mmCIF file as gemmi writes it, N, C-alpha and C atoms, coordinates in Angstrom:
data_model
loop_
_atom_site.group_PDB
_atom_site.id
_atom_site.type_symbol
_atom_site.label_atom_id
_atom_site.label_alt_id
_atom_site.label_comp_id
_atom_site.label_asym_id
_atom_site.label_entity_id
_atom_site.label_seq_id
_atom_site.pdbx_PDB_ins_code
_atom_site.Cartn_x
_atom_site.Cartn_y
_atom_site.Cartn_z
_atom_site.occupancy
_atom_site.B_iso_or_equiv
_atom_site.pdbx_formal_charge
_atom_site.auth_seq_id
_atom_site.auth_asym_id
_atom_site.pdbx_PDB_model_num
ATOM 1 N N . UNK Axp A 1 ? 91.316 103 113.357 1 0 ? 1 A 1
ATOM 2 C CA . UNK Axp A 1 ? 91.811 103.673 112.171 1 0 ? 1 A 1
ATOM 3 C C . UNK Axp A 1 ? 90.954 103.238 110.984 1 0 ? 1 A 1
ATOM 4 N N . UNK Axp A 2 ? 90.668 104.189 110.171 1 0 ? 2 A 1
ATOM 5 C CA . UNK Axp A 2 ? 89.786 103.782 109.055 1 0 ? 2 A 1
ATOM 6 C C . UNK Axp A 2 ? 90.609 104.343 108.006 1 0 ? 2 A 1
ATOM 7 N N . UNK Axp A 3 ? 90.019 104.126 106.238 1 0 ? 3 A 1
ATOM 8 C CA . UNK Axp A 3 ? 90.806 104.242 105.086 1 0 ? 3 A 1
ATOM 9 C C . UNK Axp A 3 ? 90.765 105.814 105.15 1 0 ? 3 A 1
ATOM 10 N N . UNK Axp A 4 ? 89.771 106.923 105.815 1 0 ? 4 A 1
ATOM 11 C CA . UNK Axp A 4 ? 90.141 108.33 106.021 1 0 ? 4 A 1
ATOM 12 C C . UNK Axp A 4 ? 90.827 108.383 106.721 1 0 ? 4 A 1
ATOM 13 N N . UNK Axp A 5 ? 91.698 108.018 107.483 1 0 ? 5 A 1
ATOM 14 C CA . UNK Axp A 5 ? 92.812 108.164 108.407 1 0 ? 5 A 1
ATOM 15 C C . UNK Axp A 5 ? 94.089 107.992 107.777 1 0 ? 5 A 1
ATOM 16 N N . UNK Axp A 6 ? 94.459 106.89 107.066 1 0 ? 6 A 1
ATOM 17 C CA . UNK Axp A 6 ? 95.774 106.961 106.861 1 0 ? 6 A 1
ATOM 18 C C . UNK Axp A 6 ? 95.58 106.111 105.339 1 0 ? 6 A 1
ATOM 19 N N . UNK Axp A 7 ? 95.947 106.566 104.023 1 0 ? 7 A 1
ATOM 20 C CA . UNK Axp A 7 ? 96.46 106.12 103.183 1 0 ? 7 A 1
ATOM 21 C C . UNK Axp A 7 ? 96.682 104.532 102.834 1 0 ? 7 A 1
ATOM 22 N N . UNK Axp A 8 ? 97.635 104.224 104.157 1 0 ? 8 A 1
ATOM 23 C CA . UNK Axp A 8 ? 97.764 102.798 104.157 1 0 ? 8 A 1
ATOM 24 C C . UNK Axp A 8 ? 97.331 101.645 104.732 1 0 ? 8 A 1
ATOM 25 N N . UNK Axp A 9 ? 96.451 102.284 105.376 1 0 ? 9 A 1
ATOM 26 C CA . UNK Axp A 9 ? 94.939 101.235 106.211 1 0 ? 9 A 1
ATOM 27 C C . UNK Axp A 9 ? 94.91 99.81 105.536 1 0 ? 9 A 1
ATOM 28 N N . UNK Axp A 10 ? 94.613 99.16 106.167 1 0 ? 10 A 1
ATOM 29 C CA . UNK Axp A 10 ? 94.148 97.75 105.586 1 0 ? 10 A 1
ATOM 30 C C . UNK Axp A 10 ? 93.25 96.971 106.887 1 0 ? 10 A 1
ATOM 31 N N . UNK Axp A 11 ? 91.978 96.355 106.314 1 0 ? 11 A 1
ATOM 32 C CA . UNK Axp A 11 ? 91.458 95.684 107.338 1 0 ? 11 A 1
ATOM 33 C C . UNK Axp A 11 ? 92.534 94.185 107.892 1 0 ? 11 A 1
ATOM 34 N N . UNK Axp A 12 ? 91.884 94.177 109.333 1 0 ? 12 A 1
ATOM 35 C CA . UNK Axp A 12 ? 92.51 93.25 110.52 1 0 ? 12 A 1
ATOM 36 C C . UNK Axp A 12 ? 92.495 92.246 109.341 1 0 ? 12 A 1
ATOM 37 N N . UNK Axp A 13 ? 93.642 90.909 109.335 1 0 ? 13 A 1
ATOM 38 C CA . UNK Axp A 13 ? 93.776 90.008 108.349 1 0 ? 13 A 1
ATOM 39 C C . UNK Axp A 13 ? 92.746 88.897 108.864 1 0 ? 13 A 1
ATOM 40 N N . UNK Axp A 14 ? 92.47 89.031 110.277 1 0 ? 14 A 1
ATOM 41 C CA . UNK Axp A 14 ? 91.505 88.038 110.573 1 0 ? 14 A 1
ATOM 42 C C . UNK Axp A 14 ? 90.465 88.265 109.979 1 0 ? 14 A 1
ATOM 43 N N . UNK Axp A 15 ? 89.912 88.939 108.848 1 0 ? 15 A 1
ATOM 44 C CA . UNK Axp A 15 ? 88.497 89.818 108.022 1 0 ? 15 A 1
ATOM 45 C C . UNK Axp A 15 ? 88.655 88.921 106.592 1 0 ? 15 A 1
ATOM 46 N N . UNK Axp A 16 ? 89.863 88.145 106.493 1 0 ? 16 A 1
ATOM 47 C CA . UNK Axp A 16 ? 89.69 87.912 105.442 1 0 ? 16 A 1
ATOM 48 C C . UNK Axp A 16 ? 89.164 86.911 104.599 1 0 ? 16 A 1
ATOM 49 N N . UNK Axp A 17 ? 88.492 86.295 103.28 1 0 ? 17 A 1
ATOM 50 C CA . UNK Axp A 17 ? 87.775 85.988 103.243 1 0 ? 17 A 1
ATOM 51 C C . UNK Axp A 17 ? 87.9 84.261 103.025 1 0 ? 17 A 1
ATOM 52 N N . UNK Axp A 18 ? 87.151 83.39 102.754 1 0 ? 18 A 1
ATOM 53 C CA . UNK Axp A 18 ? 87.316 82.082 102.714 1 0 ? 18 A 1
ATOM 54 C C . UNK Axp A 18 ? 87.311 81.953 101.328 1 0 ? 18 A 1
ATOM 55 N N . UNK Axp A 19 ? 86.416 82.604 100.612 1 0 ? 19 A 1
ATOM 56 C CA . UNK Axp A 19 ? 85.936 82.12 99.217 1 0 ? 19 A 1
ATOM 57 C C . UNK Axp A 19 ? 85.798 83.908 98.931 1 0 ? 19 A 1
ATOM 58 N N . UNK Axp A 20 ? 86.364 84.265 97.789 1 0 ? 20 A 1
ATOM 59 C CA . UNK Axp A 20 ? 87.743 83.761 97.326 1 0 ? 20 A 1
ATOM 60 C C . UNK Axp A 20 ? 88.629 83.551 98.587 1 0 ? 20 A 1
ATOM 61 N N . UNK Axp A 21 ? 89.44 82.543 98.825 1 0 ? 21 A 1
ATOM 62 C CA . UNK Axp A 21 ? 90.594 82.23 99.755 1 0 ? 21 A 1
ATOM 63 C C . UNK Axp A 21 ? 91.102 83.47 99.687 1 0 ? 21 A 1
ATOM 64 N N . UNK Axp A 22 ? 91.144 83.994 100.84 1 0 ? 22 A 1
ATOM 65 C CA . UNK Axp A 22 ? 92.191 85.025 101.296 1 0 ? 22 A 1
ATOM 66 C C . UNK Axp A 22 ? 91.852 86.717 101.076 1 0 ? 22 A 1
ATOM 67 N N . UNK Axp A 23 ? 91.086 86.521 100.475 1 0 ? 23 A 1
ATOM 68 C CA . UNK Axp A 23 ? 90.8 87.899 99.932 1 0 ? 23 A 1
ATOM 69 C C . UNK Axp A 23 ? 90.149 89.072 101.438 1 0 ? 23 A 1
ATOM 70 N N . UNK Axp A 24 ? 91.409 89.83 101.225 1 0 ? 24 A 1
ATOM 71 C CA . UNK Axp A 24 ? 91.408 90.501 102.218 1 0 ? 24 A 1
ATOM 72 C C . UNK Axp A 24 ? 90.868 92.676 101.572 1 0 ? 24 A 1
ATOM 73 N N . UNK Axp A 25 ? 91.424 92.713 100.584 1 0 ? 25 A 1
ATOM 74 C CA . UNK Axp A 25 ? 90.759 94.076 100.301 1 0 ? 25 A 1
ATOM 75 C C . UNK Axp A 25 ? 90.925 93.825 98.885 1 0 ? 25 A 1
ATOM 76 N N . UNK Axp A 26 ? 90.361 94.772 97.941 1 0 ? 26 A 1
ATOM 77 C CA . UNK Axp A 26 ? 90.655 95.56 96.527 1 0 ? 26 A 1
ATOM 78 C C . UNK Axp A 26 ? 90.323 96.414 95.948 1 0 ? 26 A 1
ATOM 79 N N . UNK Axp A 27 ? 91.074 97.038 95.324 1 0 ? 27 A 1
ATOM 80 C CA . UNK Axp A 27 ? 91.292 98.048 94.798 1 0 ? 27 A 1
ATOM 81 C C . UNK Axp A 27 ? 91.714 99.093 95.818 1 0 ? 27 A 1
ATOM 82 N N . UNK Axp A 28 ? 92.133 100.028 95.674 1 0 ? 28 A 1
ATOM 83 C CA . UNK Axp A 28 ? 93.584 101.155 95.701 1 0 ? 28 A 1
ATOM 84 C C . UNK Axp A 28 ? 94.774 101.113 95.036 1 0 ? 28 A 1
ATOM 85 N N . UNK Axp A 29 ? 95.679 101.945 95.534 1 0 ? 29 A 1
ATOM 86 C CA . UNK Axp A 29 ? 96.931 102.639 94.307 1 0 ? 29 A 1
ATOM 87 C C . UNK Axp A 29 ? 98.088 101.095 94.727 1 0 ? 29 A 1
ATOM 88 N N . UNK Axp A 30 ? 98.922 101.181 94.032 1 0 ? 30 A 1
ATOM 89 C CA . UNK Axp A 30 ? 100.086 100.685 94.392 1 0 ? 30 A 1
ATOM 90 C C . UNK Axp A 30 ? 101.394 101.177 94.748 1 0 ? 30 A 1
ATOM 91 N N . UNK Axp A 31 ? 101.252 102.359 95.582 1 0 ? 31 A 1
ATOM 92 C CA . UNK Axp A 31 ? 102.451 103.105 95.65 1 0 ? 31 A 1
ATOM 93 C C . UNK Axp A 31 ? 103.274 102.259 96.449 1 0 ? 31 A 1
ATOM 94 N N . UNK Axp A 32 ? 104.643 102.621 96.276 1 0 ? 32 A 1
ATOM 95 C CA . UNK Axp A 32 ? 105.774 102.71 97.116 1 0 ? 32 A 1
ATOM 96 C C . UNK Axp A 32 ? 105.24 102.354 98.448 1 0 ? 32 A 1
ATOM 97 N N . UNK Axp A 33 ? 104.327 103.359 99.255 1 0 ? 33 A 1
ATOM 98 C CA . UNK Axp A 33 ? 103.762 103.416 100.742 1 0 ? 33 A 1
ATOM 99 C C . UNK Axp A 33 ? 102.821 102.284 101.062 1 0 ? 33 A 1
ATOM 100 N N . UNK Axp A 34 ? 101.77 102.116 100.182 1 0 ? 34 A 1
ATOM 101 C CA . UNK Axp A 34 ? 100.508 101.174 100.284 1 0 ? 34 A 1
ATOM 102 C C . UNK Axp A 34 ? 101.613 99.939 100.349 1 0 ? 34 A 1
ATOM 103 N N . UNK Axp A 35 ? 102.503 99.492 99.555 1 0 ? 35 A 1
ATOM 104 C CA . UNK Axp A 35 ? 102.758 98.305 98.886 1 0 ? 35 A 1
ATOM 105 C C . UNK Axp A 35 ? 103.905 98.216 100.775 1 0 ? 35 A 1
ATOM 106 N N . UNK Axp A 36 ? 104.566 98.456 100.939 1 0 ? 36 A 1
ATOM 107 C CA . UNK Axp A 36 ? 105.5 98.865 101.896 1 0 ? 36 A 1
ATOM 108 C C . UNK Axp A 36 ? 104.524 98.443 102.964 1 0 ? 36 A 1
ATOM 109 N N . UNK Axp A 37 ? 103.554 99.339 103.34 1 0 ? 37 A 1
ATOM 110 C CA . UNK Axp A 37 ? 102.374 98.745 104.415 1 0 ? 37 A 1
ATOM 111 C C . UNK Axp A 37 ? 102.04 98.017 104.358 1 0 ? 37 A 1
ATOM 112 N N . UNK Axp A 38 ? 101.339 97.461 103.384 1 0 ? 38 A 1
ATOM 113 C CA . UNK Axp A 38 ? 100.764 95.93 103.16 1 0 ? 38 A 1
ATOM 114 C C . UNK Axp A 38 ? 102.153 94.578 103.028 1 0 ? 38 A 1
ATOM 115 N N . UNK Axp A 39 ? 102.798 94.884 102.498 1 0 ? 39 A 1
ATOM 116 C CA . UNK Axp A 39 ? 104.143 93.329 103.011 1 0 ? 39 A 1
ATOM 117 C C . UNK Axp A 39 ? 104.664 93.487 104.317 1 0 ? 39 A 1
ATOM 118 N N . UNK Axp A 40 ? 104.596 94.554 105.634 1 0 ? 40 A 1
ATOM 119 C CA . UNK Axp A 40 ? 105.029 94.804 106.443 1 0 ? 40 A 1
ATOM 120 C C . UNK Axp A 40 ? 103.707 94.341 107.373 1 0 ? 40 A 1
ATOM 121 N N . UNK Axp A 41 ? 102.825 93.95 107.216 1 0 ? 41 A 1
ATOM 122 C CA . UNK Axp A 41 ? 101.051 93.428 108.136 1 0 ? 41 A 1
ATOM 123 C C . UNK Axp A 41 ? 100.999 91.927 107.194 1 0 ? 41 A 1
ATOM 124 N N . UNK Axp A 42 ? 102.036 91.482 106.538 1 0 ? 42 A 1
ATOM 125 C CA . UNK Axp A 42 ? 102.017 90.2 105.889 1 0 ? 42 A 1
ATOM 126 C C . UNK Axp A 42 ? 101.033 90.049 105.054 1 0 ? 42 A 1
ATOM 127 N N . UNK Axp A 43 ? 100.527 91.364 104.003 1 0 ? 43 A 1
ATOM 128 C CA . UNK Axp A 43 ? 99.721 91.161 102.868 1 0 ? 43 A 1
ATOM 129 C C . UNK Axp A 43 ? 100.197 91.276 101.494 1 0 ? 43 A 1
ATOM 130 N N . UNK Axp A 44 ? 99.969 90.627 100.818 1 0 ? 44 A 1
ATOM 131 C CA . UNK Axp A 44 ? 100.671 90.35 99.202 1 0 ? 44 A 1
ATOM 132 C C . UNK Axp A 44 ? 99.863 90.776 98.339 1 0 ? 44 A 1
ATOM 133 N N . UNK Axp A 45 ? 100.248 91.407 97.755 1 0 ? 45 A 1
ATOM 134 C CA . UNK Axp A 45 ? 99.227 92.016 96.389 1 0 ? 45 A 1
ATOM 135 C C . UNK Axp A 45 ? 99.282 90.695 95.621 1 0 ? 45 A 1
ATOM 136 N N . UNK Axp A 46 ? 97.977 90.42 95.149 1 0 ? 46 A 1
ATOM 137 C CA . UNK Axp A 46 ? 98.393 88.852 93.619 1 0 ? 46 A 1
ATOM 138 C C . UNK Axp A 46 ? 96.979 89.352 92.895 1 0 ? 46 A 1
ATOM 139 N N . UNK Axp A 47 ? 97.615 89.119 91.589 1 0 ? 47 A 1
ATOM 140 C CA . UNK Axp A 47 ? 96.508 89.91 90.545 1 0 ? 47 A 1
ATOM 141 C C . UNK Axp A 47 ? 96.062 88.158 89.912 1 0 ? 47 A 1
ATOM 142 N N . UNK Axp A 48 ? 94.916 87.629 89.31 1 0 ? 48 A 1
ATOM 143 C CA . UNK Axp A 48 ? 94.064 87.337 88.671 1 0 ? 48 A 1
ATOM 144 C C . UNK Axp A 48 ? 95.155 87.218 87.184 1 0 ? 48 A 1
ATOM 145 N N . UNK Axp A 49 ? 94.876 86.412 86.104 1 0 ? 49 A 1
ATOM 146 C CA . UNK Axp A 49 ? 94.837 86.082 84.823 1 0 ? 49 A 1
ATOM 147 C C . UNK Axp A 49 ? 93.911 87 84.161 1 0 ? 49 A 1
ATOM 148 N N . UNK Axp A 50 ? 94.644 87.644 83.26 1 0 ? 50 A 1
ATOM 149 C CA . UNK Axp A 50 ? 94.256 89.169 82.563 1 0 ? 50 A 1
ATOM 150 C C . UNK Axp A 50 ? 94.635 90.341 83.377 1 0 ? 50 A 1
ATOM 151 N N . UNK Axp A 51 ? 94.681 90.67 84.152 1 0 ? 51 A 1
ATOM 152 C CA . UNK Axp A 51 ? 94.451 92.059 85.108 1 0 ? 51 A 1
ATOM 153 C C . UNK Axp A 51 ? 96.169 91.998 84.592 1 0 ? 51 A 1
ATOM 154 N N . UNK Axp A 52 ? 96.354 93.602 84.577 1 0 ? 52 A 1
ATOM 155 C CA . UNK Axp A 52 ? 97.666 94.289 84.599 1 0 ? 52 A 1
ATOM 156 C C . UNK Axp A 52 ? 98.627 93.78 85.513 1 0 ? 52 A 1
């Protein structure tokens, strides 16, 4: 499955990165669906100092 397939794609968590710790994707929407998919594959949105 790739990000043209389904909306709520997210790469395998084993992809994710060391430095920054953890960093697994960024940028896309925060809908309802994305956000729902991603805490349900055990991924947490966390924003940075300044960012919205």
């Amino acid at each position: 499955m790739s990000p043209q397939d389904a909306p709520e794609w997210f790469p395998p968590l084993e992809q994710a990165l060391d430095e920054p710790a953890g960093l697994l994707a960024a940028g896309g929407d925060l809908s309802p669906a994305r956000l729902l998919a991603a805490y349900q594959r055990g991924i947490f949105p966390w924003y940075s100092p300044g960012q919205p």
